[in-house]
mmCIF file of C-alpha atoms in Angstrom:
data_model
loop_
_atom_site.group_PDB
_atom_site.id
_atom_site.type_symbol
_atom_site.label_atom_id
_atom_site.label_comp_id
_atom_site.label_asym_id
_atom_site.label_seq_id
_atom_site.Cartn_x
_atom_site.Cartn_y
_atom_site.Cartn_z
ATOM 1 C CA MET A 1 -96.547 79.218 -41.392
ATOM 2 C CA SER A 2 -94.490 81.830 -43.145
ATOM 3 C CA LEU A 3 -91.158 83.507 -43.079
ATOM 4 C CA ALA A 4 -90.023 87.122 -43.281
ATOM 5 C CA VAL A 5 -86.722 88.340 -44.712
ATOM 6 C CA VAL A 6 -85.357 91.508 -43.096
ATOM 7 C CA ILE A 7 -82.824 93.469 -45.163
ATOM 8 C CA PRO A 8 -81.209 96.731 -44.055
ATOM 9 C CA SER A 9 -79.989 98.663 -47.085
ATOM 10 C CA ARG A 10 -78.633 101.989 -48.274
ATOM 11 C CA ASN A 11 -77.273 100.765 -51.587
ATOM 12 C CA ILE A 12 -79.784 100.250 -54.365
ATOM 13 C CA ASP A 13 -77.178 98.450 -56.469
ATOM 14 C CA ASN A 14 -76.947 95.798 -53.756
ATOM 15 C CA LEU A 15 -80.633 95.683 -52.859
ATOM 16 C CA ILE A 16 -82.094 95.035 -56.316
ATOM 17 C CA PRO A 17 -80.127 91.817 -57.038
ATOM 18 C CA CYS A 18 -80.614 90.702 -53.423
ATOM 19 C CA VAL A 19 -84.411 90.989 -53.695
ATOM 20 C CA GLU A 20 -84.453 89.513 -57.198
ATOM 21 C CA ALA A 21 -82.579 86.448 -55.919
ATOM 22 C CA ILE A 22 -85.128 85.990 -53.127
ATOM 23 C CA ARG A 23 -88.006 86.325 -55.568
ATOM 24 C CA GLN A 24 -86.364 83.819 -57.902
ATOM 25 C CA TYR A 25 -85.578 81.165 -55.297
ATOM 26 C CA GLU A 26 -88.339 81.803 -52.726
ATOM 27 C CA PRO A 27 -91.201 83.151 -54.884
ATOM 28 C CA ASP A 28 -94.087 82.245 -52.581
ATOM 29 C CA ALA A 29 -92.650 81.788 -49.138
ATOM 30 C CA THR A 30 -91.371 85.191 -48.074
ATOM 31 C CA ARG A 31 -92.327 88.644 -46.988
ATOM 32 C CA ILE A 32 -89.473 91.021 -47.686
ATOM 33 C CA ILE A 33 -88.974 93.891 -45.257
ATOM 34 C CA VAL A 34 -86.406 96.521 -46.223
ATOM 35 C CA ILE A 35 -85.133 98.978 -43.652
ATOM 36 C CA ASP A 36 -84.287 102.028 -45.727
ATOM 37 C CA ASP A 37 -80.972 103.595 -44.776
ATOM 38 C CA GLY A 38 -80.986 106.226 -47.510
ATOM 39 C CA LEU A 39 -82.148 104.433 -50.663
ATOM 40 C CA LYS A 40 -83.149 106.693 -53.499
ATOM 41 C CA GLY A 41 -85.746 106.198 -56.191
ATOM 42 C CA LEU A 42 -86.931 102.594 -55.828
ATOM 43 C CA LYS A 43 -89.877 102.490 -53.433
ATOM 44 C CA GLY A 44 -92.648 103.453 -55.804
ATOM 45 C CA ASN A 45 -91.036 101.717 -58.760
ATOM 46 C CA ALA A 46 -90.210 98.333 -57.260
ATOM 47 C CA PRO A 47 -91.339 95.510 -59.580
ATOM 48 C CA TYR A 48 -91.987 93.284 -56.533
ATOM 49 C CA ARG A 49 -93.799 93.692 -53.272
ATOM 50 C CA ILE A 50 -91.621 95.016 -50.478
ATOM 51 C CA TYR A 51 -92.593 96.290 -47.044
ATOM 52 C CA TRP A 52 -90.580 99.484 -46.467
ATOM 53 C CA LEU A 53 -89.525 100.810 -43.076
ATOM 54 C CA GLU A 54 -87.707 104.109 -42.724
ATOM 55 C CA GLY A 55 -84.382 103.679 -40.988
ATOM 56 C CA VAL A 56 -83.482 105.901 -38.053
ATOM 57 C CA LYS A 57 -80.380 108.070 -38.333
ATOM 58 C CA PRO A 58 -77.678 107.449 -37.506
ATOM 59 C CA PHE A 59 -77.969 103.944 -38.893
ATOM 60 C CA ILE A 60 -77.402 101.231 -36.314
ATOM 61 C CA PHE A 61 -77.536 97.663 -37.606
ATOM 62 C CA ALA A 62 -79.156 96.113 -34.519
ATOM 63 C CA ARG A 63 -81.786 98.857 -34.255
ATOM 64 C CA ALA A 64 -82.701 98.463 -37.939
ATOM 65 C CA ILE A 65 -82.886 94.670 -37.729
ATOM 66 C CA ASN A 66 -84.969 94.832 -34.548
ATOM 67 C CA ALA A 67 -87.446 97.193 -36.237
ATOM 68 C CA GLY A 68 -87.826 94.730 -39.115
ATOM 69 C CA ILE A 69 -88.302 91.751 -36.806
ATOM 70 C CA ARG A 70 -90.862 93.628 -34.679
ATOM 71 C CA TYR A 71 -92.757 94.622 -37.812
ATOM 72 C CA ALA A 72 -92.872 91.018 -39.044
ATOM 73 C CA LEU A 73 -93.965 89.577 -35.713
ATOM 74 C CA ASP A 74 -96.596 92.282 -35.146
ATOM 75 C CA CYS A 75 -98.069 92.158 -38.660
ATOM 76 C CA TRP A 76 -98.123 88.437 -39.293
ATOM 77 C CA PRO A 77 -98.909 86.049 -36.426
ATOM 78 C CA ASP A 78 -98.052 83.123 -38.708
ATOM 79 C CA VAL A 79 -94.426 84.272 -39.146
ATOM 80 C CA THR A 80 -92.390 81.639 -37.368
ATOM 81 C CA VAL A 81 -88.946 82.883 -38.307
ATOM 82 C CA ALA A 82 -87.150 86.017 -39.412
ATOM 83 C CA THR A 83 -84.258 85.729 -41.817
ATOM 84 C CA LEU A 84 -81.717 88.514 -41.489
ATOM 85 C CA LEU A 85 -79.981 89.107 -44.794
ATOM 86 C CA ASN A 86 -77.277 91.577 -45.733
ATOM 87 C CA ASP A 87 -78.164 93.471 -48.890
ATOM 88 C CA ASP A 88 -74.939 92.259 -50.514
ATOM 89 C CA ALA A 89 -75.859 88.590 -50.000
ATOM 90 C CA LEU A 90 -77.543 86.711 -52.843
ATOM 91 C CA LEU A 91 -79.597 83.599 -52.174
ATOM 92 C CA GLU A 92 -78.508 80.906 -54.647
ATOM 93 C CA THR A 93 -80.339 77.830 -53.347
ATOM 94 C CA PRO A 94 -83.884 77.214 -54.571
ATOM 95 C CA GLY A 95 -86.079 77.032 -51.472
ATOM 96 C CA GLY A 96 -83.042 77.648 -49.258
ATOM 97 C CA PHE A 97 -84.737 79.814 -46.633
ATOM 98 C CA THR A 98 -87.749 77.482 -46.533
ATOM 99 C CA ALA A 99 -85.362 74.560 -45.951
ATOM 100 C CA MET A 100 -83.734 76.509 -43.103
ATOM 101 C CA GLN A 101 -87.189 77.094 -41.625
ATOM 102 C CA ARG A 102 -87.884 73.347 -41.788
ATOM 103 C CA ILE A 103 -84.549 72.580 -40.067
ATOM 104 C CA CYS A 104 -85.473 74.949 -37.229
ATOM 105 C CA GLN A 105 -88.835 73.216 -36.824
ATOM 106 C CA GLU A 106 -87.159 69.804 -36.740
ATOM 107 C CA HIS A 107 -84.525 70.998 -34.235
ATOM 108 C CA PRO A 108 -86.234 73.147 -31.586
ATOM 109 C CA ASP A 109 -82.928 73.496 -29.733
ATOM 110 C CA ILE A 110 -81.550 75.734 -32.528
ATOM 111 C CA GLY A 111 -81.644 79.393 -31.525
ATOM 112 C CA VAL A 112 -79.980 80.841 -34.645
ATOM 113 C CA LEU A 113 -79.340 79.037 -37.932
ATOM 114 C CA SER A 114 -76.901 80.354 -40.537
ATOM 115 C CA ALA A 115 -76.779 79.715 -44.256
ATOM 116 C CA VAL A 116 -73.352 78.952 -45.694
ATOM 117 C CA THR A 117 -71.538 81.511 -47.778
ATOM 118 C CA ASN A 118 -68.312 82.120 -49.639
ATOM 119 C CA SER A 119 -67.034 85.079 -47.605
ATOM 120 C CA VAL A 120 -67.529 85.529 -43.875
ATOM 121 C CA GLY A 121 -65.450 86.006 -40.719
ATOM 122 C CA ASN A 122 -66.344 82.613 -39.230
ATOM 123 C CA PRO A 123 -64.822 79.755 -41.300
ATOM 124 C CA ASN A 124 -67.481 77.354 -39.964
ATOM 125 C CA GLN A 125 -70.029 79.342 -42.014
ATOM 126 C CA LEU A 126 -68.249 78.584 -45.278
ATOM 127 C CA ARG A 127 -69.614 75.849 -47.535
ATOM 128 C CA GLN A 128 -68.090 72.517 -46.527
ATOM 129 C CA TYR A 129 -68.317 68.886 -47.464
ATOM 130 C CA GLY A 130 -69.863 66.698 -44.847
ATOM 131 C CA PRO A 131 -73.039 66.855 -42.788
ATOM 132 C CA SER A 132 -75.679 69.352 -43.869
ATOM 133 C CA LEU A 133 -76.157 70.613 -40.301
ATOM 134 C CA ARG A 134 -73.344 71.432 -37.907
ATOM 135 C CA TYR A 135 -73.271 73.221 -34.596
ATOM 136 C CA GLU A 136 -71.206 76.310 -33.852
ATOM 137 C CA PRO A 137 -69.821 76.556 -30.304
ATOM 138 C CA ARG A 138 -68.995 80.276 -30.212
ATOM 139 C CA MET A 139 -70.668 82.761 -32.565
ATOM 140 C CA LEU A 140 -72.277 83.329 -35.943
ATOM 141 C CA CYS A 141 -71.722 86.244 -38.314
ATOM 142 C CA PHE A 142 -75.112 87.625 -39.307
ATOM 143 C CA VAL A 143 -74.730 87.615 -43.111
ATOM 144 C CA ALA A 144 -77.729 85.319 -43.680
ATOM 145 C CA VAL A 145 -79.211 83.887 -40.504
ATOM 146 C CA LEU A 146 -82.611 82.656 -39.478
ATOM 147 C CA ILE A 147 -83.899 83.464 -35.995
ATOM 148 C CA PRO A 148 -87.004 81.530 -34.941
ATOM 149 C CA ARG A 149 -89.814 83.390 -33.160
ATOM 150 C CA ARG A 150 -89.187 81.184 -30.116
ATOM 151 C CA THR A 151 -85.641 82.594 -29.846
ATOM 152 C CA ILE A 152 -86.887 86.187 -29.906
ATOM 153 C CA GLU A 153 -89.453 85.277 -27.240
ATOM 154 C CA LYS A 154 -86.793 83.643 -25.044
ATOM 155 C CA VAL A 155 -83.703 85.808 -25.685
ATOM 156 C CA GLY A 156 -85.157 89.083 -26.932
ATOM 157 C CA PHE A 157 -83.983 91.296 -29.759
ATOM 158 C CA LEU A 158 -80.456 92.144 -30.881
ATOM 159 C CA PRO A 159 -78.471 94.188 -28.335
ATOM 160 C CA LYS A 160 -78.802 97.958 -28.532
ATOM 161 C CA GLU A 161 -75.415 98.910 -27.111
ATOM 162 C CA PHE A 162 -73.518 98.515 -30.391
ATOM 163 C CA THR A 163 -73.690 101.610 -32.574
ATOM 164 C CA SER A 164 -71.891 100.411 -35.698
ATOM 165 C CA TYR A 165 -71.484 97.205 -37.639
ATOM 166 C CA GLY A 166 -69.967 94.346 -35.719
ATOM 167 C CA PHE A 167 -70.107 92.678 -32.334
ATOM 168 C CA ASP A 168 -73.909 92.745 -32.106
ATOM 169 C CA ASP A 169 -73.918 89.290 -33.710
ATOM 170 C CA ASP A 170 -71.228 88.096 -31.262
ATOM 171 C CA SER A 171 -73.246 89.400 -28.322
ATOM 172 C CA TYR A 172 -76.512 87.900 -29.547
ATOM 173 C CA SER A 173 -74.808 84.567 -30.181
ATOM 174 C CA ARG A 174 -73.596 84.539 -26.563
ATOM 175 C CA SER A 175 -77.094 85.370 -25.320
ATOM 176 C CA VAL A 176 -78.560 82.506 -27.360
ATOM 177 C CA LEU A 177 -76.002 80.052 -25.957
ATOM 178 C CA ASN A 178 -76.547 81.361 -22.410
ATOM 179 C CA ALA A 179 -80.284 80.725 -22.854
ATOM 180 C CA GLY A 180 -79.541 77.040 -23.507
ATOM 181 C CA LEU A 181 -80.147 77.200 -27.246
ATOM 182 C CA LYS A 182 -77.706 76.248 -29.997
ATOM 183 C CA LEU A 183 -76.079 78.016 -32.908
ATOM 184 C CA ALA A 184 -76.005 76.027 -36.116
ATOM 185 C CA VAL A 185 -74.919 76.238 -39.744
ATOM 186 C CA TYR A 186 -76.924 74.677 -42.553
ATOM 187 C CA ASN A 187 -74.951 73.535 -45.564
ATOM 188 C CA GLY A 188 -78.163 73.147 -47.594
ATOM 189 C CA CYS A 189 -78.624 76.892 -48.145
ATOM 190 C CA PHE A 190 -75.942 78.960 -49.871
ATOM 191 C CA VAL A 191 -75.747 82.730 -50.227
ATOM 192 C CA ASP A 192 -73.122 84.492 -52.307
ATOM 193 C CA HIS A 193 -71.599 87.259 -50.203
#
């Protein structure tokens, strides 16, 4: 059982600390897939193993994320979840993504699970005191979310009709809810955004 982290990026100054944080806090548990949206000069010099996919121009968030998820599911049959991570989000919880994976295994009704963060459009995704797991009735912002393989198999990939940032996460959240699955936020994994 393993997990893949899919990161679309065009900014090397964001990507390097993002990947370094994953390697620090999830050293053995992840396969990092970067969808290259115009990065310069890192591929051959990366001090850590990254699977690189060329982004398609013009860059479309959903298309890039879908390519990363497809790559993970096709290459590694043991990948049970894909974590979508913005390149400007830094994992700060040791074993945070692995803990999210465990929560999804324990709660098969969860279709998308979000980490908590310090800056996001949905206040329910901010770090809060109280229960470590809470359900979201409407939508999740895809700053740092985990999508189990079972959700992709039931709901499909992110919608293709959105051609810029935004609303693809709203649409996918609705599709997950319409499929009878739940959206949830896990207070036990924090990413700095």
